[in-house]
Structures are given as structure tokens and as C-alpha cells.
PDB file of C-alpha atoms in Angstrom:
ATOM      1  CA  MET A   1      -6.229 -12.838  17.699  1.00 55.00           C
ATOM      2  CA  ASP A   2      -3.434 -13.432  20.211  1.00 59.00           C
ATOM      3  CA  GLN A   3      -0.710 -13.175  17.562  1.00 69.00           C
ATOM      4  CA  TRP A   4      -1.839  -9.659  16.627  1.00 76.00           C
ATOM      5  CA  ARG A   5      -1.166  -8.345  20.146  1.00 79.00           C
ATOM      6  CA  ASP A   6       2.568  -8.743  19.541  1.00 78.00           C
ATOM      7  CA  VAL A   7       2.514  -6.907  16.193  1.00 81.00           C
ATOM      8  CA  THR A   8       3.479  -3.239  16.495  1.00 84.00           C
ATOM      9  CA  LEU A   9       1.972  -0.543  14.290  1.00 84.00           C
ATOM     10  CA  SER A  10       5.332   0.054  12.610  1.00 85.00           C
ATOM     11  CA  GLU A  11       5.630  -3.664  11.805  1.00 84.00           C
ATOM     12  CA  LEU A  12       2.100  -3.641  10.399  1.00 83.00           C
ATOM     13  CA  ALA A  13       2.852  -0.605   8.225  1.00 85.00           C
ATOM     14  CA  SER A  14       6.077  -2.203   6.992  1.00 85.00           C
ATOM     15  CA  ALA A  15       4.296  -5.479   6.176  1.00 82.00           C
ATOM     16  CA  MET A  16       1.527  -3.640   4.309  1.00 83.00           C
ATOM     17  CA  ARG A  17       4.135  -1.756   2.294  1.00 85.00           C
ATOM     18  CA  GLU A  18       6.103  -4.890   1.381  1.00 83.00           C
ATOM     19  CA  ALA A  19       3.158  -7.253   0.780  1.00 78.00           C
ATOM     20  CA  GLU A  20       1.972  -8.180  -2.688  1.00 75.00           C
ATOM     21  CA  LEU A  21      -1.374  -6.815  -3.816  1.00 72.00           C
ATOM     22  CA  SER A  22      -4.406  -8.858  -2.804  1.00 70.00           C
ATOM     23  CA  TRP A  23      -8.148  -8.239  -2.834  1.00 67.00           C
ATOM     24  CA  ALA A  24     -10.241  -9.658  -0.004  1.00 64.00           C
ATOM     25  CA  PRO A  25     -13.636 -11.103  -1.074  1.00 60.00           C
ATOM     26  CA  SER A  26     -16.358  -8.437  -1.028  1.00 58.00           C
ATOM     27  CA  ASN A  27     -18.828 -10.811   0.645  1.00 59.00           C
ATOM     28  CA  GLU A  28     -16.406 -11.101   3.582  1.00 63.00           C
ATOM     29  CA  PHE A  29     -16.222  -7.307   3.767  1.00 64.00           C
ATOM     30  CA  LEU A  30     -20.006  -6.743   3.754  1.00 65.00           C
ATOM     31  CA  ARG A  31     -21.321  -9.763   5.689  1.00 64.00           C
ATOM     32  CA  LEU A  32     -23.530  -8.077   8.299  1.00 57.00           C
ATOM     33  CA  GLY A  33     -23.738 -11.070  10.621  1.00 58.00           C
ATOM     34  CA  ARG A  34     -20.024 -10.808  11.397  1.00 72.00           C
ATOM     35  CA  PHE A  35     -20.132  -7.402  13.112  1.00 75.00           C
ATOM     36  CA  ASN A  36     -19.845  -7.274  16.899  1.00 76.00           C
ATOM     37  CA  LEU A  37     -17.836  -5.719  19.688  1.00 78.00           C
ATOM     38  CA  PRO A  38     -14.495  -7.398  20.432  1.00 76.00           C
ATOM     39  CA  PRO A  39     -14.529  -9.607  23.542  1.00 74.00           C
ATOM     40  CA  GLY A  40     -13.090  -7.912  26.584  1.00 70.00           C
ATOM     41  CA  GLY A  41     -12.835  -4.614  24.732  1.00 65.00           C
ATOM     42  CA  ASP A  42      -9.554  -5.754  23.152  1.00 78.00           C
ATOM     43  CA  ILE A  43     -10.014  -3.711  20.001  1.00 85.00           C
ATOM     44  CA  LEU A  44      -6.438  -3.056  18.875  1.00 87.00           C
ATOM     45  CA  PRO A  45      -5.606  -6.632  17.719  1.00 85.00           C
ATOM     46  CA  ARG A  46      -8.830  -6.703  15.694  1.00 85.00           C
ATOM     47  CA  LEU A  47      -7.985  -3.343  14.119  1.00 88.00           C
ATOM     48  CA  LYS A  48      -4.552  -4.627  13.090  1.00 86.00           C
ATOM     49  CA  CYS A  49      -5.975  -7.857  11.661  1.00 83.00           C
ATOM     50  CA  ASN A  50      -8.691  -6.155   9.609  1.00 84.00           C
ATOM     51  CA  LEU A  51      -6.431  -3.345   8.405  1.00 87.00           C
ATOM     52  CA  TRP A  52      -4.092  -6.038   7.089  1.00 84.00           C
ATOM     53  CA  TYR A  53      -6.717  -8.299   5.533  1.00 82.00           C
ATOM     54  CA  PHE A  54      -8.934  -5.578   3.984  1.00 84.00           C
ATOM     55  CA  ARG A  55      -6.149  -3.096   3.206  1.00 86.00           C
ATOM     56  CA  THR A  56      -6.822  -2.954  -0.547  1.00 86.00           C
ATOM     57  CA  ILE A  57     -10.576  -2.507  -0.078  1.00 88.00           C
ATOM     58  CA  TYR A  58      -9.985   0.252   2.477  1.00 90.00           C
ATOM     59  CA  ALA A  59      -7.654   2.078   0.077  1.00 90.00           C
ATOM     60  CA  ALA A  60     -10.205   1.744  -2.737  1.00 90.00           C
ATOM     61  CA  LEU A  61     -12.952   3.041  -0.428  1.00 90.00           C
ATOM     62  CA  LEU A  62     -10.934   6.143   0.444  1.00 92.00           C
ATOM     63  CA  GLY A  63     -10.218   6.752  -3.235  1.00 91.00           C
ATOM     64  CA  PHE A  64     -13.910   6.360  -4.083  1.00 92.00           C
ATOM     65  CA  LEU A  65     -14.953   8.889  -1.428  1.00 92.00           C
ATOM     66  CA  LEU A  66     -12.402  11.441  -2.623  1.00 92.00           C
ATOM     67  CA  THR A  67     -13.597  10.950  -6.199  1.00 92.00           C
ATOM     68  CA  ALA A  68     -17.289  11.125  -5.292  1.00 91.00           C
ATOM     69  CA  VAL A  69     -17.053  14.508  -3.548  1.00 89.00           C
ATOM     70  CA  ASN A  70     -15.222  16.007  -6.551  1.00 88.00           C
ATOM     71  CA  VAL A  71     -16.954  14.186  -9.386  1.00 86.00           C
ATOM     72  CA  ARG A  72     -18.032  17.376 -11.213  1.00 86.00           C
ATOM     73  CA  ARG A  73     -14.791  19.302 -10.731  1.00 89.00           C
ATOM     74  CA  PRO A  74     -12.010  18.543 -13.236  1.00 91.00           C
ATOM     75  CA  LEU A  75      -9.058  20.036 -11.330  1.00 92.00           C
ATOM     76  CA  PRO A  76      -9.920  18.426  -7.974  1.00 91.00           C
ATOM     77  CA  LEU A  77     -10.372  15.120  -9.812  1.00 93.00           C
ATOM     78  CA  LEU A  78      -6.890  15.563 -11.245  1.00 94.00           C
ATOM     79  CA  ALA A  79      -5.658  16.263  -7.715  1.00 94.00           C
ATOM     80  CA  VAL A  80      -7.296  13.036  -6.491  1.00 94.00           C
ATOM     81  CA  LEU A  81      -5.583  11.133  -9.313  1.00 94.00           C
ATOM     82  CA  VAL A  82      -2.182  12.607  -8.421  1.00 95.00           C
ATOM     83  CA  LEU A  83      -2.750  11.923  -4.723  1.00 93.00           C
ATOM     84  CA  SER A  84      -3.761   8.331  -5.515  1.00 92.00           C
ATOM     85  CA  LEU A  85      -0.574   7.902  -7.541  1.00 92.00           C
ATOM     86  CA  GLY A  86       1.471   9.072  -4.569  1.00 92.00           C
ATOM     87  CA  GLY A  87      -0.392   6.696  -2.273  1.00 91.00           C
ATOM     88  CA  ALA A  88       0.127   3.803  -4.687  1.00 89.00           C
ATOM     89  CA  CYS A  89       3.877   4.458  -4.626  1.00 90.00           C
ATOM     90  CA  LEU A  90       3.895   3.541  -0.931  1.00 89.00           C
ATOM     91  CA  SER A  91       3.445  -0.091  -2.011  1.00 87.00           C
ATOM     92  CA  ASP A  92       6.655  -1.864  -2.995  1.00 87.00           C
ATOM     93  CA  ALA A  93       4.823  -3.978  -5.573  1.00 85.00           C
ATOM     94  CA  LEU A  94       3.231  -0.958  -7.277  1.00 87.00           C
ATOM     95  CA  THR A  95       6.510   0.961  -7.073  1.00 88.00           C
ATOM     96  CA  ARG A  96       8.309  -1.791  -8.977  1.00 87.00           C
ATOM     97  CA  LYS A  97       5.573  -1.996 -11.608  1.00 87.00           C
ATOM     98  CA  LEU A  98       5.475   1.777 -12.070  1.00 88.00           C
ATOM     99  CA  SER A  99       9.266   1.932 -12.329  1.00 86.00           C
ATOM    100  CA  GLN A 100       9.247  -0.788 -14.986  1.00 86.00           C
ATOM    101  CA  GLN A 101       6.592   1.025 -17.021  1.00 88.00           C
ATOM    102  CA  VAL A 102       8.418   4.368 -16.801  1.00 87.00           C
ATOM    103  CA  ILE A 103      11.737   2.777 -17.792  1.00 86.00           C
ATOM    104  CA  ARG A 104      10.042   0.998 -20.701  1.00 88.00           C
ATOM    105  CA  LEU A 105       8.657   4.343 -21.898  1.00 88.00           C
ATOM    106  CA  ILE A 106      12.054   6.037 -21.516  1.00 86.00           C
ATOM    107  CA  ARG A 107      13.706   3.260 -23.535  1.00 84.00           C
ATOM    108  CA  LYS A 108      11.424   4.079 -26.464  1.00 85.00           C
ATOM    109  CA  VAL A 109      12.413   7.760 -26.373  1.00 85.00           C
ATOM    110  CA  LYS A 110      15.995   7.587 -25.057  1.00 81.00           C
ATOM    111  CA  PRO A 111      17.295   4.008 -25.507  1.00 81.00           C
ATOM    112  CA  HIS A 112      20.698   4.597 -23.857  1.00 84.00           C
ATOM    113  CA  LEU A 113      19.204   6.292 -20.794  1.00 81.00           C
ATOM    114  CA  GLY A 114      16.533   3.607 -20.546  1.00 76.00           C
ATOM    115  CA  GLU A 115      19.106   0.807 -20.647  1.00 81.00           C
ATOM    116  CA  ARG A 116      21.175   2.498 -17.932  1.00 81.00           C
ATOM    117  CA  LEU A 117      18.146   2.951 -15.670  1.00 79.00           C
ATOM    118  CA  ARG A 118      17.098  -0.642 -16.328  1.00 78.00           C
ATOM    119  CA  ALA A 119      20.550  -1.957 -15.371  1.00 74.00           C
ATOM    120  CA  GLU A 120      20.617   0.147 -12.197  1.00 72.00           C
ATOM    121  CA  SER A 121      17.137  -1.037 -11.235  1.00 69.00           C
ATOM    122  CA  ALA A 122      18.075  -4.690 -11.805  1.00 63.00           C
ATOM    123  CA  GLY A 123      21.208  -4.248  -9.693  1.00 53.00           C
ATOM    124  CA  ARG A 124      19.211  -2.870  -6.779  1.00 55.00           C
ATOM    125  CA  THR A 125      16.453  -5.484  -6.797  1.00 49.00           C
ATOM    126  CA  GLY A 126      18.354  -8.598  -7.821  1.00 43.00           C
ATOM    127  CA  LEU A 127      19.555  -9.642  -4.384  1.00 38.00           C
ATOM    128  CA  GLY A 128      18.600  -9.337  -0.763  1.00 41.00           C
ATOM    129  CA  ALA A 129      15.378  -9.674   1.136  1.00 44.00           C
ATOM    130  CA  PRO A 130      12.059  -8.712  -0.430  1.00 44.00           C
ATOM    131  CA  GLY A 131      11.074  -5.124   0.155  1.00 43.00           C
ATOM    132  CA  LYS A 132      14.688  -3.944   0.453  1.00 46.00           C
ATOM    133  CA  GLY A 133      14.971  -2.925  -3.197  1.00 45.00           C
ATOM    134  CA  GLY A 134      12.737  -1.152  -5.627  1.00 49.00           C
ATOM    135  CA  THR A 135      12.561   2.061  -3.561  1.00 76.00           C
ATOM    136  CA  ASN A 136      13.425   4.173  -6.602  1.00 82.00           C
ATOM    137  CA  ILE A 137      11.167   4.946  -9.538  1.00 85.00           C
ATOM    138  CA  ALA A 138      13.272   5.216 -12.690  1.00 82.00           C
ATOM    139  CA  GLY A 139      16.212   6.491 -10.650  1.00 81.00           C
ATOM    140  CA  VAL A 140      14.166   8.934  -8.555  1.00 84.00           C
ATOM    141  CA  PRO A 141      13.807   8.171  -4.812  1.00 88.00           C
ATOM    142  CA  ARG A 142      10.323   6.975  -3.953  1.00 89.00           C
ATOM    143  CA  ALA A 143      10.050   9.458  -1.074  1.00 90.00           C
ATOM    144  CA  ALA A 144      10.639  12.323  -3.508  1.00 92.00           C
ATOM    145  CA  VAL A 145       7.927  11.035  -5.863  1.00 92.00           C
ATOM    146  CA  VAL A 146       5.410  10.646  -3.024  1.00 93.00           C
ATOM    147  CA  ALA A 147       6.236  14.097  -1.637  1.00 95.00           C
ATOM    148  CA  ALA A 148       5.909  15.685  -5.086  1.00 95.00           C
ATOM    149  CA  CYS A 149       2.536  14.006  -5.702  1.00 94.00           C
ATOM    150  CA  CYS A 150       1.205  15.146  -2.323  1.00 95.00           C
ATOM    151  CA  LEU A 151       2.475  18.696  -2.856  1.00 96.00           C
ATOM    152  CA  ILE A 152       0.947  18.957  -6.341  1.00 96.00           C
ATOM    153  CA  ALA A 153      -2.366  17.517  -5.132  1.00 94.00           C
ATOM    154  CA  LEU A 154      -2.558  19.899  -2.162  1.00 94.00           C
ATOM    155  CA  LEU A 155      -1.709  22.833  -4.434  1.00 95.00           C
ATOM    156  CA  LEU A 156      -4.524  21.879  -6.823  1.00 94.00           C
ATOM    157  CA  PHE A 157      -6.975  21.473  -3.934  1.00 93.00           C
ATOM    158  CA  TRP A 158      -5.933  24.876  -2.584  1.00 94.00           C
ATOM    159  CA  MET A 159      -6.238  26.582  -5.985  1.00 93.00           C
ATOM    160  CA  THR A 160      -9.770  25.222  -6.436  1.00 91.00           C
ATOM    161  CA  GLY A 161     -10.858  25.969  -2.867  1.00 90.00           C
ATOM    162  CA  THR A 162     -11.676  22.346  -2.069  1.00 89.00           C
ATOM    163  CA  LEU A 163      -9.364  21.770   0.894  1.00 91.00           C
ATOM    164  CA  THR A 164     -12.349  21.764   3.270  1.00 91.00           C
ATOM    165  CA  ARG A 165     -14.117  19.223   1.085  1.00 90.00           C
ATOM    166  CA  LEU A 166     -10.949  17.121   1.066  1.00 90.00           C
ATOM    167  CA  ALA A 167     -10.692  17.281   4.856  1.00 92.00           C
ATOM    168  CA  TRP A 168     -14.297  16.171   5.362  1.00 92.00           C
ATOM    169  CA  ALA A 169     -13.885  13.321   2.870  1.00 92.00           C
ATOM    170  CA  CYS A 170     -10.739  12.135   4.677  1.00 92.00           C
ATOM    171  CA  ILE A 171     -12.483  12.346   8.062  1.00 94.00           C
ATOM    172  CA  ALA A 172     -15.518  10.430   6.776  1.00 93.00           C
ATOM    173  CA  GLY A 173     -13.356   7.824   5.054  1.00 92.00           C
ATOM    174  CA  GLY A 174     -11.088   7.365   8.052  1.00 93.00           C
ATOM    175  CA  ALA A 175     -14.048   7.040  10.418  1.00 94.00           C
ATOM    176  CA  THR A 176     -15.692   4.482   8.111  1.00 92.00           C
ATOM    177  CA  VAL A 177     -12.514   2.410   7.855  1.00 91.00           C
ATOM    178  CA  LEU A 178     -11.827   2.463  11.600  1.00 92.00           C
ATOM    179  CA  THR A 179     -15.452   1.637  12.459  1.00 91.00           C
ATOM    180  CA  HIS A 180     -15.511  -1.305  10.059  1.00 88.00           C
ATOM    181  CA  ALA A 181     -12.107  -2.562  11.223  1.00 87.00           C
ATOM    182  CA  ALA A 182     -13.169  -2.324  14.874  1.00 88.00           C
ATOM    183  CA  LEU A 183     -16.530  -4.083  14.487  1.00 86.00           C
ATOM    184  CA  ARG A 184     -15.796  -6.682  11.781  1.00 85.00           C
ATOM    185  CA  ALA A 185     -15.103  -9.985  13.542  1.00 80.00           C
ATOM    186  CA  PRO A 186     -12.413 -12.033  11.741  1.00 72.00           C
ATOM    187  CA  ASN A 187     -13.643 -15.531  10.939  1.00 58.00           C
ATOM    188  CA  LEU A 188     -11.668 -18.758  10.708  1.00 52.00           C
ATOM    189  CA  LYS A 189     -11.029 -18.243   6.993  1.00 54.00           C
ATOM    190  CA  VAL A 190      -9.429 -14.864   7.649  1.00 53.00           C
ATOM    191  CA  ARG A 191      -7.226 -16.245  10.423  1.00 54.00           C
ATOM    192  CA  LEU A 192      -6.088 -19.202   8.336  1.00 52.00           C
ATOM    193  CA  ALA A 193      -5.381 -16.959   5.340  1.00 56.00           C
ATOM    194  CA  THR A 194      -3.399 -14.577   7.535  1.00 54.00           C
ATOM    195  CA  GLN A 195      -1.321 -17.396   9.021  1.00 54.00           C
ATOM    196  CA  ALA A 196      -0.676 -18.958   5.598  1.00 56.00           C
ATOM    197  CA  ARG A 197       0.383 -15.604   4.156  1.00 59.00           C
ATOM    198  CA  ALA A 198       2.693 -15.004   7.113  1.00 54.00           C
ATOM    199  CA  ARG A 199       4.388 -18.363   6.524  1.00 56.00           C
ATOM    200  CA  GLU A 200       4.798 -17.607   2.795  1.00 63.00           C
ATOM    201  CA  GLU A 201       6.275 -14.175   3.487  1.00 59.00           C
ATOM    202  CA  PHE A 202       8.701 -15.656   6.042  1.00 53.00           C
ATOM    203  CA  ARG A 203       9.886 -18.205   3.471  1.00 60.00           C
ATOM    204  CA  ALA A 204      10.303 -15.429   0.889  1.00 62.00           C
ATOM    205  CA  VAL A 205      12.315 -13.299   3.307  1.00 55.00           C
ATOM    206  CA  TRP A 206      14.475 -16.292   4.255  1.00 53.00           C
ATOM    207  CA  ARG A 207      15.151 -17.122   0.592  1.00 61.00           C
ATOM    208  CA  GLY A 208      16.118 -13.500  -0.030  1.00 59.00           C
ATOM    209  CA  TYR A 209      18.568 -13.377   2.870  1.00 50.00           C
ATOM    210  CA  SER A 210      19.993 -16.768   1.913  1.00 56.00           C
ATOM    211  CA  ALA A 211      20.585 -15.581  -1.646  1.00 56.00           C
ATOM    212  CA  GLY A 212      22.301 -12.437  -0.370  1.00 51.00           C
ATOM    213  CA  ALA A 213      24.512 -14.406   2.008  1.00 49.00           C
ATOM    214  CA  GLN A 214      25.485 -16.873  -0.736  1.00 52.00           C
ATOM    215  CA  HIS A 215      26.387 -13.986  -3.034  1.00 48.00           C
ATOM    216  CA  ASP A 216      28.576 -12.385  -0.342  1.00 47.00           C
ATOM    217  CA  TYR A 217      30.295 -15.729   0.323  1.00 45.00           C
ATOM    218  CA  ASN A 218      31.035 -16.309  -3.369  1.00 50.00           C
ATOM    219  CA  ALA A 219      32.335 -12.760  -3.716  1.00 49.00           C
TER     220      ALA A 219
END
């Protein structure tokens, strides 16, 4: 866990945003024999490691809790769906996929506009390091899409009087995630997978910067 002491929270958030989607094995998530207190009370490195490794499961757990508390209410369920869409846009991989799907749909309705958006998107993501492009969704800044989704979801929760229910679900979900991340002891498989993924991401970043530098030199 020593390598996680040097990782800042901002670096962890940036890595989680830029990383490709992955699903940790459910048996690793639920194995009861692997829960204990961190040695020496050094809890922060373990939190960082588990938040990285189980990030997709944690996000799915939060989405499940929000859905479960509003399962019989159509408008709050719609709000959960909109909020989940905004949360999904925080991932670079999902942002690129969503942008491609939206542009494909626009091309069927407005071919000229779709081709222009497709060319602009390809120009932004063709070069440079991974995670530097793809921050727009069909020409709209990702931050604007996320803000709009959050605003619409909060408005729907407010109109249906379920803001208190939302707050309790978020508190329960956050407490569950933090408790699991603090008590789940990473095993050798997790550490090896984390190190291998770090090496792969470094190579990908290096290839991206090398491609950008070569393009600038040729220009």
C-alpha cells in the first residue's frame, strides 16, 4: 500500500475519470474473510486503493440505492435516471461513447450537421494524451451537460418532495462505500492488477504524448 500514500485525491479523481470501464469480480467485493482494520490505522491509502479498484461497483451500488428508495415513484425514478446520466458523463470513456451515439442519431436526422460534429469530434480526440480530448458531447461542453442533468434531477426531486429521501439515500450509500473501502483489505491479486493497470496507462499516456510531439514536429 506504500504507493498509494503518494497519490493525492485529485490525482485519484483524475485517474478514475480517464480510466476505461472495468468491473471488479463480485466475489472479491463480498469476501467476508478479507475485512479488517488497516495496520497502524493507516486508512487513507486503503481507501484510495479500494475506491480505485471497486469504483464501478460503488457507482452501481449508489445507483441501486437511489432507485430502490424511489421504485414506486415515476418522476423520482426519472430524476435518478437523469442524475445517473450526468454522473456517467464524468467518465471520459462514457462521454466518448455517448457523444458518438448522439452524433450518429443527429446524422440520421441532419446529415450535414452530423458530419460537421463528427469531424470536430475526430479533430479533438485524434491526437494528444488520453483523457485530454472527448470533453464535449456532440459539440456541447461536458460540464454544461453534467450541470444540466444535476439541475433537472434536483428540480424533479424538489417537485415531488423527495429531496429528504434523496439525502438519506446518499448518506446511506456514501457511508456504505466508505465503510467497505476502509475495511476491505486488498489482496495480492488486487495489488498486482493495480500495478499492471498503472503500467498500461503510463504506456498509453506516453504513446499519446509521443504522437502529439511527432505531429508538431512534422507540422
